[in-house]
């Protein structure tokens, strides 16, 4: 019997299915309508045709964006900020700068020494992704892998974030990913107020340059820092907030999900709200 799947592809399939199971999606079926070979959620897996070439594309569930002509449900007006701030947020006080490019902002940042974090860094992690992204993810700060590569979310937590983005029907290049501070805090500690104060203007300029439709804050530190609140993230996670004119939602950090996999289901619920806001949807069950 010839092997149906190369070992590497089989491992990828197993990893992806395990991830969907963690999100609470455990059953799949194959839509066998004309021209279709996409597996979608909710029904048992049907065996693949033995003659058809099997690739990751044909066997993994792929959410599909709504066609651009599709009618998008009207967006409800932003809900009021549900997280009482504990004082004026420095993120709120900065005026918006119009018509800046990310390149110009990166040039202005230079080989930055504006705060003490520069002393221990290897590389500045400016941010990465689509300069016109509708969705921006903001984390807390770079870790060891990010510091070494100069790119955000590239370690184990970053791999999980990539899976989360792909589960939404997007790719990393479709979104923009950045952090509250751009240099790695020692021992991965939370950024200190003076470091946040020094670095935050650049984050604000990046966001104002991108003009995203939605910002997702990853983790308690990023959310509490940006929103200037001492309340626990579990009290406002998954809620739509209005922040500097942007719709913002906080959810758990992928590193937390690695330690606490059952929380992936909560994050998936949050991301589905983001998908709805962006007009993205999971494939529907076939009527045939
Ligand atoms: S964390 Fe930000 S402000 Fe501090 S040195 Fe790095 S780039 Fe500059």
PDB file of C-alpha atoms and ligand atoms in Angstrom:
ATOM      1  CA  UNK A   1       0.000   0.000   0.000  1.00  0.00           C
ATOM      2  CA  UNK A   2       1.509   3.345  -0.998  1.00  0.00           C
ATOM      3  CA  UNK A   3       1.594   5.937   1.753  1.00  0.00           C
ATOM      4  CA  UNK A   4      -1.339   8.361   1.307  1.00  0.00           C
ATOM      5  CA  UNK A   5       0.268  11.271   3.117  1.00  0.00           C
ATOM      6  CA  UNK A   6       3.895  12.302   3.381  1.00  0.00           C
ATOM      7  CA  UNK A   7       4.876  12.149   7.059  1.00  0.00           C
ATOM      8  CA  UNK A   8       5.445  15.911   7.254  1.00  0.00           C
ATOM      9  CA  UNK A   9       1.994  16.646   5.815  1.00  0.00           C
ATOM     10  CA  UNK A  10       0.383  14.127   8.143  1.00  0.00           C
ATOM     11  CA  UNK A  11       2.054  15.811  11.116  1.00  0.00           C
ATOM     12  CA  UNK A  12       0.792  19.209   9.922  1.00  0.00           C
ATOM     13  CA  UNK A  13      -2.713  17.822   9.562  1.00  0.00           C
ATOM     14  CA  UNK A  14      -2.610  16.302  13.035  1.00  0.00           C
ATOM     15  CA  UNK A  15      -1.326  19.557  14.532  1.00  0.00           C
ATOM     16  CA  UNK A  16      -4.023  21.588  12.790  1.00  0.00           C
ATOM     17  CA  UNK A  17      -6.839  19.207  13.778  1.00  0.00           C
ATOM     18  CA  UNK A  18      -5.594  19.141  17.372  1.00  0.00           C
ATOM     19  CA  UNK A  19      -5.637  22.927  17.353  1.00  0.00           C
ATOM     20  CA  UNK A  20      -9.218  23.023  16.066  1.00  0.00           C
ATOM     21  CA  UNK A  21     -10.200  20.490  18.730  1.00  0.00           C
ATOM     22  CA  UNK A  22      -8.684  22.789  21.337  1.00  0.00           C
ATOM     23  CA  UNK A  23     -10.915  25.523  19.975  1.00  0.00           C
ATOM     24  CA  UNK A  24     -13.947  23.289  20.460  1.00  0.00           C
ATOM     25  CA  UNK A  25     -14.309  22.298  16.774  1.00  0.00           C
ATOM     26  CA  UNK A  26     -14.037  18.524  16.815  1.00  0.00           C
ATOM     27  CA  UNK A  27     -16.089  17.223  13.873  1.00  0.00           C
ATOM     28  CA  UNK A  28     -15.542  17.817  10.171  1.00  0.00           C
ATOM     29  CA  UNK A  29     -17.111  16.742   6.907  1.00  0.00           C
ATOM     30  CA  UNK A  30     -16.137  17.048   3.270  1.00  0.00           C
ATOM     31  CA  UNK A  31     -18.338  19.134   1.001  1.00  0.00           C
ATOM     32  CA  UNK A  32     -18.552  16.963  -2.126  1.00  0.00           C
ATOM     33  CA  UNK A  33     -20.475  19.503  -4.186  1.00  0.00           C
ATOM     34  CA  UNK A  34     -19.254  20.232  -7.712  1.00  0.00           C
ATOM     35  CA  UNK A  35     -15.827  21.768  -7.730  1.00  0.00           C
ATOM     36  CA  UNK A  36     -15.524  21.650  -3.992  1.00  0.00           C
ATOM     37  CA  UNK A  37     -13.005  19.760  -1.923  1.00  0.00           C
ATOM     38  CA  UNK A  38     -13.055  21.759   1.276  1.00  0.00           C
ATOM     39  CA  UNK A  39     -13.544  20.182   4.660  1.00  0.00           C
ATOM     40  CA  UNK A  40     -15.701  22.247   6.939  1.00  0.00           C
ATOM     41  CA  UNK A  41     -16.693  21.966  10.540  1.00  0.00           C
ATOM     42  CA  UNK A  42     -19.568  20.063  12.193  1.00  0.00           C
ATOM     43  CA  UNK A  43     -19.753  16.664  10.430  1.00  0.00           C
ATOM     44  CA  UNK A  44     -17.631  13.488  10.585  1.00  0.00           C
ATOM     45  CA  UNK A  45     -14.669  13.221   8.230  1.00  0.00           C
ATOM     46  CA  UNK A  46     -15.386  11.414   4.975  1.00  0.00           C
ATOM     47  CA  UNK A  47     -12.567   9.425   3.357  1.00  0.00           C
ATOM     48  CA  UNK A  48     -10.664  11.305   0.675  1.00  0.00           C
ATOM     49  CA  UNK A  49     -10.759  10.033  -2.879  1.00  0.00           C
ATOM     50  CA  UNK A  50      -7.897   7.599  -3.396  1.00  0.00           C
ATOM     51  CA  UNK A  51      -7.224   8.953  -6.884  1.00  0.00           C
ATOM     52  CA  UNK A  52      -7.203  12.655  -6.100  1.00  0.00           C
ATOM     53  CA  UNK A  53      -3.899  14.219  -5.048  1.00  0.00           C
ATOM     54  CA  UNK A  54      -4.025  15.047  -1.369  1.00  0.00           C
ATOM     55  CA  UNK A  55      -2.574  18.325  -0.191  1.00  0.00           C
ATOM     56  CA  UNK A  56      -2.909  20.310   2.969  1.00  0.00           C
ATOM     57  CA  UNK A  57      -5.213  22.695   1.103  1.00  0.00           C
ATOM     58  CA  UNK A  58      -7.712  19.954   0.280  1.00  0.00           C
ATOM     59  CA  UNK A  59      -7.945  18.342   3.682  1.00  0.00           C
ATOM     60  CA  UNK A  60      -7.798  21.190   6.177  1.00  0.00           C
ATOM     61  CA  UNK A  61     -10.787  23.345   7.047  1.00  0.00           C
ATOM     62  CA  UNK A  62     -10.315  26.816   5.626  1.00  0.00           C
ATOM     63  CA  UNK A  63     -12.623  29.629   6.662  1.00  0.00           C
ATOM     64  CA  UNK A  64     -13.628  31.700   3.642  1.00  0.00           C
ATOM     65  CA  UNK A  65     -13.859  35.471   3.522  1.00  0.00           C
ATOM     66  CA  UNK A  66     -17.256  36.824   2.485  1.00  0.00           C
ATOM     67  CA  UNK A  67     -17.317  37.893  -1.155  1.00  0.00           C
ATOM     68  CA  UNK A  68     -16.725  41.606  -1.420  1.00  0.00           C
ATOM     69  CA  UNK A  69     -20.202  42.001  -2.922  1.00  0.00           C
ATOM     70  CA  UNK A  70     -21.794  40.275   0.061  1.00  0.00           C
ATOM     71  CA  UNK A  71     -23.949  42.403   2.239  1.00  0.00           C
ATOM     72  CA  UNK A  72     -22.160  42.997   5.498  1.00  0.00           C
ATOM     73  CA  UNK A  73     -24.349  43.370   8.528  1.00  0.00           C
ATOM     74  CA  UNK A  74     -24.351  46.941   9.806  1.00  0.00           C
ATOM     75  CA  UNK A  75     -21.788  47.470  12.502  1.00  0.00           C
ATOM     76  CA  UNK A  76     -23.243  48.409  15.821  1.00  0.00           C
ATOM     77  CA  UNK A  77     -21.968  51.679  17.227  1.00  0.00           C
ATOM     78  CA  UNK A  78     -18.978  51.152  19.467  1.00  0.00           C
ATOM     79  CA  UNK A  79     -19.950  50.251  22.982  1.00  0.00           C
ATOM     80  CA  UNK A  80     -18.764  52.587  25.712  1.00  0.00           C
ATOM     81  CA  UNK A  81     -15.485  51.819  27.396  1.00  0.00           C
ATOM     82  CA  UNK A  82     -16.339  49.202  29.978  1.00  0.00           C
ATOM     83  CA  UNK A  83     -13.006  49.335  31.753  1.00  0.00           C
ATOM     84  CA  UNK A  84     -12.907  52.284  34.117  1.00  0.00           C
ATOM     85  CA  UNK A  85      -9.467  53.831  33.705  1.00  0.00           C
ATOM     86  CA  UNK A  86      -7.565  54.569  36.869  1.00  0.00           C
ATOM     87  CA  UNK A  87      -6.140  57.821  35.511  1.00  0.00           C
ATOM     88  CA  UNK A  88      -5.384  59.610  32.261  1.00  0.00           C
ATOM     89  CA  UNK A  89      -3.826  57.190  29.797  1.00  0.00           C
ATOM     90  CA  UNK A  90      -0.749  58.412  27.994  1.00  0.00           C
ATOM     91  CA  UNK A  91      -2.047  56.494  25.016  1.00  0.00           C
ATOM     92  CA  UNK A  92      -5.178  58.625  25.000  1.00  0.00           C
ATOM     93  CA  UNK A  93      -3.393  61.925  25.334  1.00  0.00           C
ATOM     94  CA  UNK A  94      -1.279  61.743  22.206  1.00  0.00           C
ATOM     95  CA  UNK A  95      -2.700  63.521  19.171  1.00  0.00           C
ATOM     96  CA  UNK A  96      -3.125  61.531  16.008  1.00  0.00           C
ATOM     97  CA  UNK A  97      -0.490  62.108  13.361  1.00  0.00           C
ATOM     98  CA  UNK A  98      -1.926  61.895   9.873  1.00  0.00           C
ATOM     99  CA  UNK A  99      -0.498  60.432   6.695  1.00  0.00           C
ATOM    100  CA  UNK A 100       2.667  58.903   8.109  1.00  0.00           C
ATOM    101  CA  UNK A 101       4.245  55.788   6.661  1.00  0.00           C
ATOM    102  CA  UNK A 102       5.598  52.960   8.764  1.00  0.00           C
ATOM    103  CA  UNK A 103       8.926  53.499   7.034  1.00  0.00           C
ATOM    104  CA  UNK A 104       9.075  57.095   8.243  1.00  0.00           C
ATOM    105  CA  UNK A 105       8.180  56.034  11.787  1.00  0.00           C
ATOM    106  CA  UNK A 106      10.881  53.354  11.703  1.00  0.00           C
ATOM    107  CA  UNK A 107      13.388  55.924  10.497  1.00  0.00           C
ATOM    108  CA  UNK A 108      12.427  58.265  13.337  1.00  0.00           C
ATOM    109  CA  UNK A 109      12.849  55.458  15.859  1.00  0.00           C
ATOM    110  CA  UNK A 110      16.380  54.801  14.610  1.00  0.00           C
ATOM    111  CA  UNK A 111      18.733  52.817  16.844  1.00  0.00           C
ATOM    112  CA  UNK A 112      16.665  53.975  19.777  1.00  0.00           C
ATOM    113  CA  UNK A 113      18.155  54.597  23.219  1.00  0.00           C
ATOM    114  CA  UNK A 114      15.142  56.451  24.631  1.00  0.00           C
ATOM    115  CA  UNK A 115      14.716  54.031  27.529  1.00  0.00           C
ATOM    116  CA  UNK A 116      16.857  51.600  29.499  1.00  0.00           C
ATOM    117  CA  UNK A 117      15.572  48.574  27.586  1.00  0.00           C
ATOM    118  CA  UNK A 118      17.993  49.382  24.784  1.00  0.00           C
ATOM    119  CA  UNK A 119      20.883  48.194  26.961  1.00  0.00           C
ATOM    120  CA  UNK A 120      19.891  44.530  26.871  1.00  0.00           C
ATOM    121  CA  UNK A 121      18.401  44.182  23.434  1.00  0.00           C
ATOM    122  CA  UNK A 122      19.846  42.484  20.401  1.00  0.00           C
ATOM    123  CA  UNK A 123      17.334  43.752  17.873  1.00  0.00           C
ATOM    124  CA  UNK A 124      14.527  46.284  17.938  1.00  0.00           C
ATOM    125  CA  UNK A 125      11.230  44.550  17.214  1.00  0.00           C
ATOM    126  CA  UNK A 126       9.406  47.304  15.370  1.00  0.00           C
ATOM    127  CA  UNK A 127       6.404  45.347  14.110  1.00  0.00           C
ATOM    128  CA  UNK A 128       5.561  43.243  11.102  1.00  0.00           C
ATOM    129  CA  UNK A 129       2.767  42.745   8.618  1.00  0.00           C
ATOM    130  CA  UNK A 130       0.431  44.578   6.309  1.00  0.00           C
ATOM    131  CA  UNK A 131       0.832  48.370   6.544  1.00  0.00           C
ATOM    132  CA  UNK A 132      -2.869  48.707   5.652  1.00  0.00           C
ATOM    133  CA  UNK A 133      -4.121  45.836   7.805  1.00  0.00           C
ATOM    134  CA  UNK A 134      -7.689  45.899   9.048  1.00  0.00           C
ATOM    135  CA  UNK A 135      -6.585  43.932  12.103  1.00  0.00           C
ATOM    136  CA  UNK A 136      -3.678  44.793  14.402  1.00  0.00           C
ATOM    137  CA  UNK A 137      -2.494  42.551  17.238  1.00  0.00           C
ATOM    138  CA  UNK A 138      -0.631  44.284  20.069  1.00  0.00           C
ATOM    139  CA  UNK A 139       1.391  42.229  22.541  1.00  0.00           C
ATOM    140  CA  UNK A 140       3.410  43.232  25.552  1.00  0.00           C
ATOM    141  CA  UNK A 141       7.029  43.103  24.417  1.00  0.00           C
ATOM    142  CA  UNK A 142       9.539  40.931  22.600  1.00  0.00           C
ATOM    143  CA  UNK A 143      10.809  37.677  24.088  1.00  0.00           C
ATOM    144  CA  UNK A 144      14.091  35.910  23.438  1.00  0.00           C
ATOM    145  CA  UNK A 145      13.205  34.596  19.972  1.00  0.00           C
ATOM    146  CA  UNK A 146      11.803  37.946  18.894  1.00  0.00           C
ATOM    147  CA  UNK A 147      14.855  39.778  20.259  1.00  0.00           C
ATOM    148  CA  UNK A 148      17.129  37.462  18.278  1.00  0.00           C
ATOM    149  CA  UNK A 149      15.203  37.788  15.010  1.00  0.00           C
ATOM    150  CA  UNK A 150      13.863  41.338  15.243  1.00  0.00           C
ATOM    151  CA  UNK A 151      10.355  40.081  14.466  1.00  0.00           C
ATOM    152  CA  UNK A 152       7.286  39.921  16.711  1.00  0.00           C
ATOM    153  CA  UNK A 153       5.706  36.661  17.864  1.00  0.00           C
ATOM    154  CA  UNK A 154       8.081  34.160  16.276  1.00  0.00           C
ATOM    155  CA  UNK A 155       8.590  31.753  19.208  1.00  0.00           C
ATOM    156  CA  UNK A 156       6.209  29.068  20.450  1.00  0.00           C
ATOM    157  CA  UNK A 157       3.593  31.649  21.371  1.00  0.00           C
ATOM    158  CA  UNK A 158       4.058  33.209  17.952  1.00  0.00           C
ATOM    159  CA  UNK A 159       3.443  29.876  16.257  1.00  0.00           C
ATOM    160  CA  UNK A 160       0.184  29.609  18.175  1.00  0.00           C
ATOM    161  CA  UNK A 161      -0.748  33.177  17.194  1.00  0.00           C
ATOM    162  CA  UNK A 162      -0.125  32.224  13.558  1.00  0.00           C
ATOM    163  CA  UNK A 163      -2.494  29.270  13.988  1.00  0.00           C
ATOM    164  CA  UNK A 164      -5.095  31.575  15.523  1.00  0.00           C
ATOM    165  CA  UNK A 165      -4.790  33.981  12.583  1.00  0.00           C
ATOM    166  CA  UNK A 166      -5.081  31.112  10.095  1.00  0.00           C
ATOM    167  CA  UNK A 167      -8.112  29.736  11.927  1.00  0.00           C
ATOM    168  CA  UNK A 168      -9.730  33.117  11.218  1.00  0.00           C
ATOM    169  CA  UNK A 169      -9.161  32.585   7.498  1.00  0.00           C
ATOM    170  CA  UNK A 170      -6.274  35.046   7.349  1.00  0.00           C
ATOM    171  CA  UNK A 171      -2.520  34.845   7.028  1.00  0.00           C
ATOM    172  CA  UNK A 172       0.097  36.688   9.018  1.00  0.00           C
ATOM    173  CA  UNK A 173       0.803  38.933   6.046  1.00  0.00           C
ATOM    174  CA  UNK A 174      -2.822  40.098   6.166  1.00  0.00           C
ATOM    175  CA  UNK A 175      -2.551  41.525   9.691  1.00  0.00           C
ATOM    176  CA  UNK A 176      -0.074  43.715  11.555  1.00  0.00           C
ATOM    177  CA  UNK A 177       1.623  42.509  14.744  1.00  0.00           C
ATOM    178  CA  UNK A 178       3.489  44.702  17.203  1.00  0.00           C
ATOM    179  CA  UNK A 179       4.125  45.242  20.903  1.00  0.00           C
ATOM    180  CA  UNK A 180       3.757  47.919  23.557  1.00  0.00           C
ATOM    181  CA  UNK A 181       7.564  48.118  23.830  1.00  0.00           C
ATOM    182  CA  UNK A 182       9.982  47.304  21.046  1.00  0.00           C
ATOM    183  CA  UNK A 183      12.939  46.012  23.054  1.00  0.00           C
ATOM    184  CA  UNK A 184      13.006  42.888  25.194  1.00  0.00           C
ATOM    185  CA  UNK A 185      12.574  43.535  28.923  1.00  0.00           C
ATOM    186  CA  UNK A 186      15.148  41.592  30.964  1.00  0.00           C
ATOM    187  CA  UNK A 187      13.939  38.193  32.200  1.00  0.00           C
ATOM    188  CA  UNK A 188      10.758  38.834  30.204  1.00  0.00           C
ATOM    189  CA  UNK A 189       9.419  41.070  32.962  1.00  0.00           C
ATOM    190  CA  UNK A 190       6.540  43.436  32.275  1.00  0.00           C
ATOM    191  CA  UNK A 191       7.581  46.799  30.795  1.00  0.00           C
ATOM    192  CA  UNK A 192       7.910  49.548  33.374  1.00  0.00           C
ATOM    193  CA  UNK A 193       5.960  52.818  33.153  1.00  0.00           C
ATOM    194  CA  UNK A 194       8.934  54.918  31.993  1.00  0.00           C
ATOM    195  CA  UNK A 195       9.674  52.365  29.261  1.00  0.00           C
ATOM    196  CA  UNK A 196       6.062  52.356  28.117  1.00  0.00           C
ATOM    197  CA  UNK A 197       6.038  56.160  28.165  1.00  0.00           C
ATOM    198  CA  UNK A 198       9.178  56.326  26.014  1.00  0.00           C
ATOM    199  CA  UNK A 199       8.066  53.722  23.477  1.00  0.00           C
ATOM    200  CA  UNK A 200       4.316  54.265  23.230  1.00  0.00           C
ATOM    201  CA  UNK A 201       4.370  57.291  20.892  1.00  0.00           C
ATOM    202  CA  UNK A 202       5.839  55.061  18.210  1.00  0.00           C
ATOM    203  CA  UNK A 203       3.158  52.432  18.722  1.00  0.00           C
ATOM    204  CA  UNK A 204       0.488  55.117  18.469  1.00  0.00           C
ATOM    205  CA  UNK A 205       1.998  56.475  15.287  1.00  0.00           C
ATOM    206  CA  UNK A 206       2.138  52.961  13.820  1.00  0.00           C
ATOM    207  CA  UNK A 207      -1.532  52.350  14.598  1.00  0.00           C
ATOM    208  CA  UNK A 208      -2.557  55.751  13.279  1.00  0.00           C
ATOM    209  CA  UNK A 209      -0.586  55.066  10.102  1.00  0.00           C
ATOM    210  CA  UNK A 210      -2.278  51.682   9.613  1.00  0.00           C
ATOM    211  CA  UNK A 211      -5.783  52.879  10.621  1.00  0.00           C
ATOM    212  CA  UNK A 212      -7.034  49.366  11.432  1.00  0.00           C
ATOM    213  CA  UNK A 213     -10.684  48.500  11.808  1.00  0.00           C
ATOM    214  CA  UNK A 214      -9.967  46.391  14.878  1.00  0.00           C
ATOM    215  CA  UNK A 215      -7.161  46.183  17.437  1.00  0.00           C
ATOM    216  CA  UNK A 216      -6.747  43.009  19.481  1.00  0.00           C
ATOM    217  CA  UNK A 217      -4.714  43.340  22.659  1.00  0.00           C
ATOM    218  CA  UNK A 218      -2.910  40.134  23.538  1.00  0.00           C
ATOM    219  CA  UNK A 219      -2.585  39.484  27.242  1.00  0.00           C
ATOM    220  CA  UNK A 220      -3.202  41.212  30.516  1.00  0.00           C
ATOM    221  CA  UNK A 221      -0.100  43.387  30.513  1.00  0.00           C
ATOM    222  CA  UNK A 222      -0.693  44.873  27.074  1.00  0.00           C
ATOM    223  CA  UNK A 223      -4.400  45.377  27.729  1.00  0.00           C
ATOM    224  CA  UNK A 224      -3.986  46.889  31.179  1.00  0.00           C
ATOM    225  CA  UNK A 225      -1.144  49.122  29.991  1.00  0.00           C
ATOM    226  CA  UNK A 226      -2.956  50.424  26.948  1.00  0.00           C
ATOM    227  CA  UNK A 227      -6.284  50.852  28.739  1.00  0.00           C
ATOM    228  CA  UNK A 228      -4.618  52.159  31.881  1.00  0.00           C
ATOM    229  CA  UNK A 229      -6.648  49.984  34.173  1.00  0.00           C
ATOM    230  CA  UNK A 230      -5.824  47.751  37.108  1.00  0.00           C
ATOM    231  CA  UNK A 231      -8.790  45.464  36.486  1.00  0.00           C
ATOM    232  CA  UNK A 232      -8.083  41.850  35.606  1.00  0.00           C
ATOM    233  CA  UNK A 233      -8.293  40.986  31.925  1.00  0.00           C
ATOM    234  CA  UNK A 234     -10.916  38.314  32.621  1.00  0.00           C
ATOM    235  CA  UNK A 235     -13.309  41.135  33.569  1.00  0.00           C
ATOM    236  CA  UNK A 236     -13.218  42.779  30.134  1.00  0.00           C
ATOM    237  CA  UNK A 237     -11.810  40.090  27.832  1.00  0.00           C
ATOM    238  CA  UNK A 238     -13.984  39.626  24.755  1.00  0.00           C
ATOM    239  CA  UNK A 239     -15.770  42.971  25.196  1.00  0.00           C
ATOM    240  CA  UNK A 240     -15.705  45.602  22.493  1.00  0.00           C
ATOM    241  CA  UNK A 241     -14.054  48.776  23.697  1.00  0.00           C
ATOM    242  CA  UNK A 242     -13.706  52.098  21.938  1.00  0.00           C
ATOM    243  CA  UNK A 243     -10.194  53.417  22.227  1.00  0.00           C
ATOM    244  CA  UNK A 244      -8.728  56.426  20.425  1.00  0.00           C
ATOM    245  CA  UNK A 245     -11.464  56.008  17.833  1.00  0.00           C
ATOM    246  CA  UNK A 246     -10.616  52.348  17.180  1.00  0.00           C
ATOM    247  CA  UNK A 247     -12.578  49.255  18.127  1.00  0.00           C
ATOM    248  CA  UNK A 248     -10.436  47.284  20.541  1.00  0.00           C
ATOM    249  CA  UNK A 249     -10.801  43.899  22.153  1.00  0.00           C
ATOM    250  CA  UNK A 250      -8.533  42.268  24.724  1.00  0.00           C
ATOM    251  CA  UNK A 251      -7.998  38.547  24.816  1.00  0.00           C
ATOM    252  CA  UNK A 252      -5.571  36.118  26.408  1.00  0.00           C
ATOM    253  CA  UNK A 253      -1.921  36.026  25.317  1.00  0.00           C
ATOM    254  CA  UNK A 254      -0.886  32.970  23.264  1.00  0.00           C
ATOM    255  CA  UNK A 255       1.820  32.232  25.874  1.00  0.00           C
ATOM    256  CA  UNK A 256      -0.957  31.910  28.458  1.00  0.00           C
ATOM    257  CA  UNK A 257      -2.783  29.517  26.139  1.00  0.00           C
ATOM    258  CA  UNK A 258       0.315  27.334  25.944  1.00  0.00           C
ATOM    259  CA  UNK A 259       0.187  27.010  29.719  1.00  0.00           C
ATOM    260  CA  UNK A 260      -3.586  26.775  29.871  1.00  0.00           C
ATOM    261  CA  UNK A 261      -4.933  25.129  26.667  1.00  0.00           C
ATOM    262  CA  UNK A 262      -8.609  25.057  27.788  1.00  0.00           C
ATOM    263  CA  UNK A 263      -8.594  28.888  27.561  1.00  0.00           C
ATOM    264  CA  UNK A 264      -8.224  28.540  23.769  1.00  0.00           C
ATOM    265  CA  UNK A 265     -11.992  28.110  23.573  1.00  0.00           C
ATOM    266  CA  UNK A 266     -12.485  31.552  25.175  1.00  0.00           C
ATOM    267  CA  UNK A 267     -10.014  33.116  22.774  1.00  0.00           C
ATOM    268  CA  UNK A 268     -11.718  31.469  19.821  1.00  0.00           C
ATOM    269  CA  UNK A 269     -15.021  33.013  20.922  1.00  0.00           C
ATOM    270  CA  UNK A 270     -13.310  36.411  21.031  1.00  0.00           C
ATOM    271  CA  UNK A 271     -11.749  35.922  17.611  1.00  0.00           C
ATOM    272  CA  UNK A 272     -15.102  34.957  16.152  1.00  0.00           C
ATOM    273  CA  UNK A 273     -16.432  38.347  17.285  1.00  0.00           C
ATOM    274  CA  UNK A 274     -13.463  39.945  15.523  1.00  0.00           C
ATOM    275  CA  UNK A 275     -14.204  37.889  12.400  1.00  0.00           C
ATOM    276  CA  UNK A 276     -17.807  39.089  12.432  1.00  0.00           C
ATOM    277  CA  UNK A 277     -16.626  42.676  12.729  1.00  0.00           C
ATOM    278  CA  UNK A 278     -14.281  42.199   9.775  1.00  0.00           C
ATOM    279  CA  UNK A 279     -16.862  40.392   7.639  1.00  0.00           C
ATOM    280  CA  UNK A 280     -15.088  37.034   7.800  1.00  0.00           C
ATOM    281  CA  UNK A 281     -16.966  33.782   8.296  1.00  0.00           C
ATOM    282  CA  UNK A 282     -16.348  30.070   8.684  1.00  0.00           C
ATOM    283  CA  UNK A 283     -17.607  27.859   5.833  1.00  0.00           C
ATOM    284  CA  UNK A 284     -21.280  26.942   6.162  1.00  0.00           C
ATOM    285  CA  UNK A 285     -22.514  23.341   6.098  1.00  0.00           C
ATOM    286  CA  UNK A 286     -23.473  22.196   2.572  1.00  0.00           C
ATOM    287  CA  UNK A 287     -27.216  21.714   1.942  1.00  0.00           C
ATOM    288  CA  UNK A 288     -26.645  18.688  -0.334  1.00  0.00           C
TER     289      UNK A 288
HETATM  290  S1  LIG B   1      11.806  49.971  24.204  1.00  0.00           S
HETATM  291 FE1  LIG B   1      11.197  51.540  22.720  1.00  0.00          FE
HETATM  292  S2  LIG B   1      11.815  53.485  23.671  1.00  0.00           S
HETATM  293 FE2  LIG B   1      12.917  51.858  24.759  1.00  0.00          FE
HETATM  294  S3  LIG B   1      14.899  51.737  23.693  1.00  0.00           S
HETATM  295 FE3  LIG B   1      13.498  50.207  22.758  1.00  0.00          FE
HETATM  296  S4  LIG B   1      12.598  51.250  21.001  1.00  0.00           S
HETATM  297 FE4  LIG B   1      13.494  52.840  22.339  1.00  0.00          FE
END
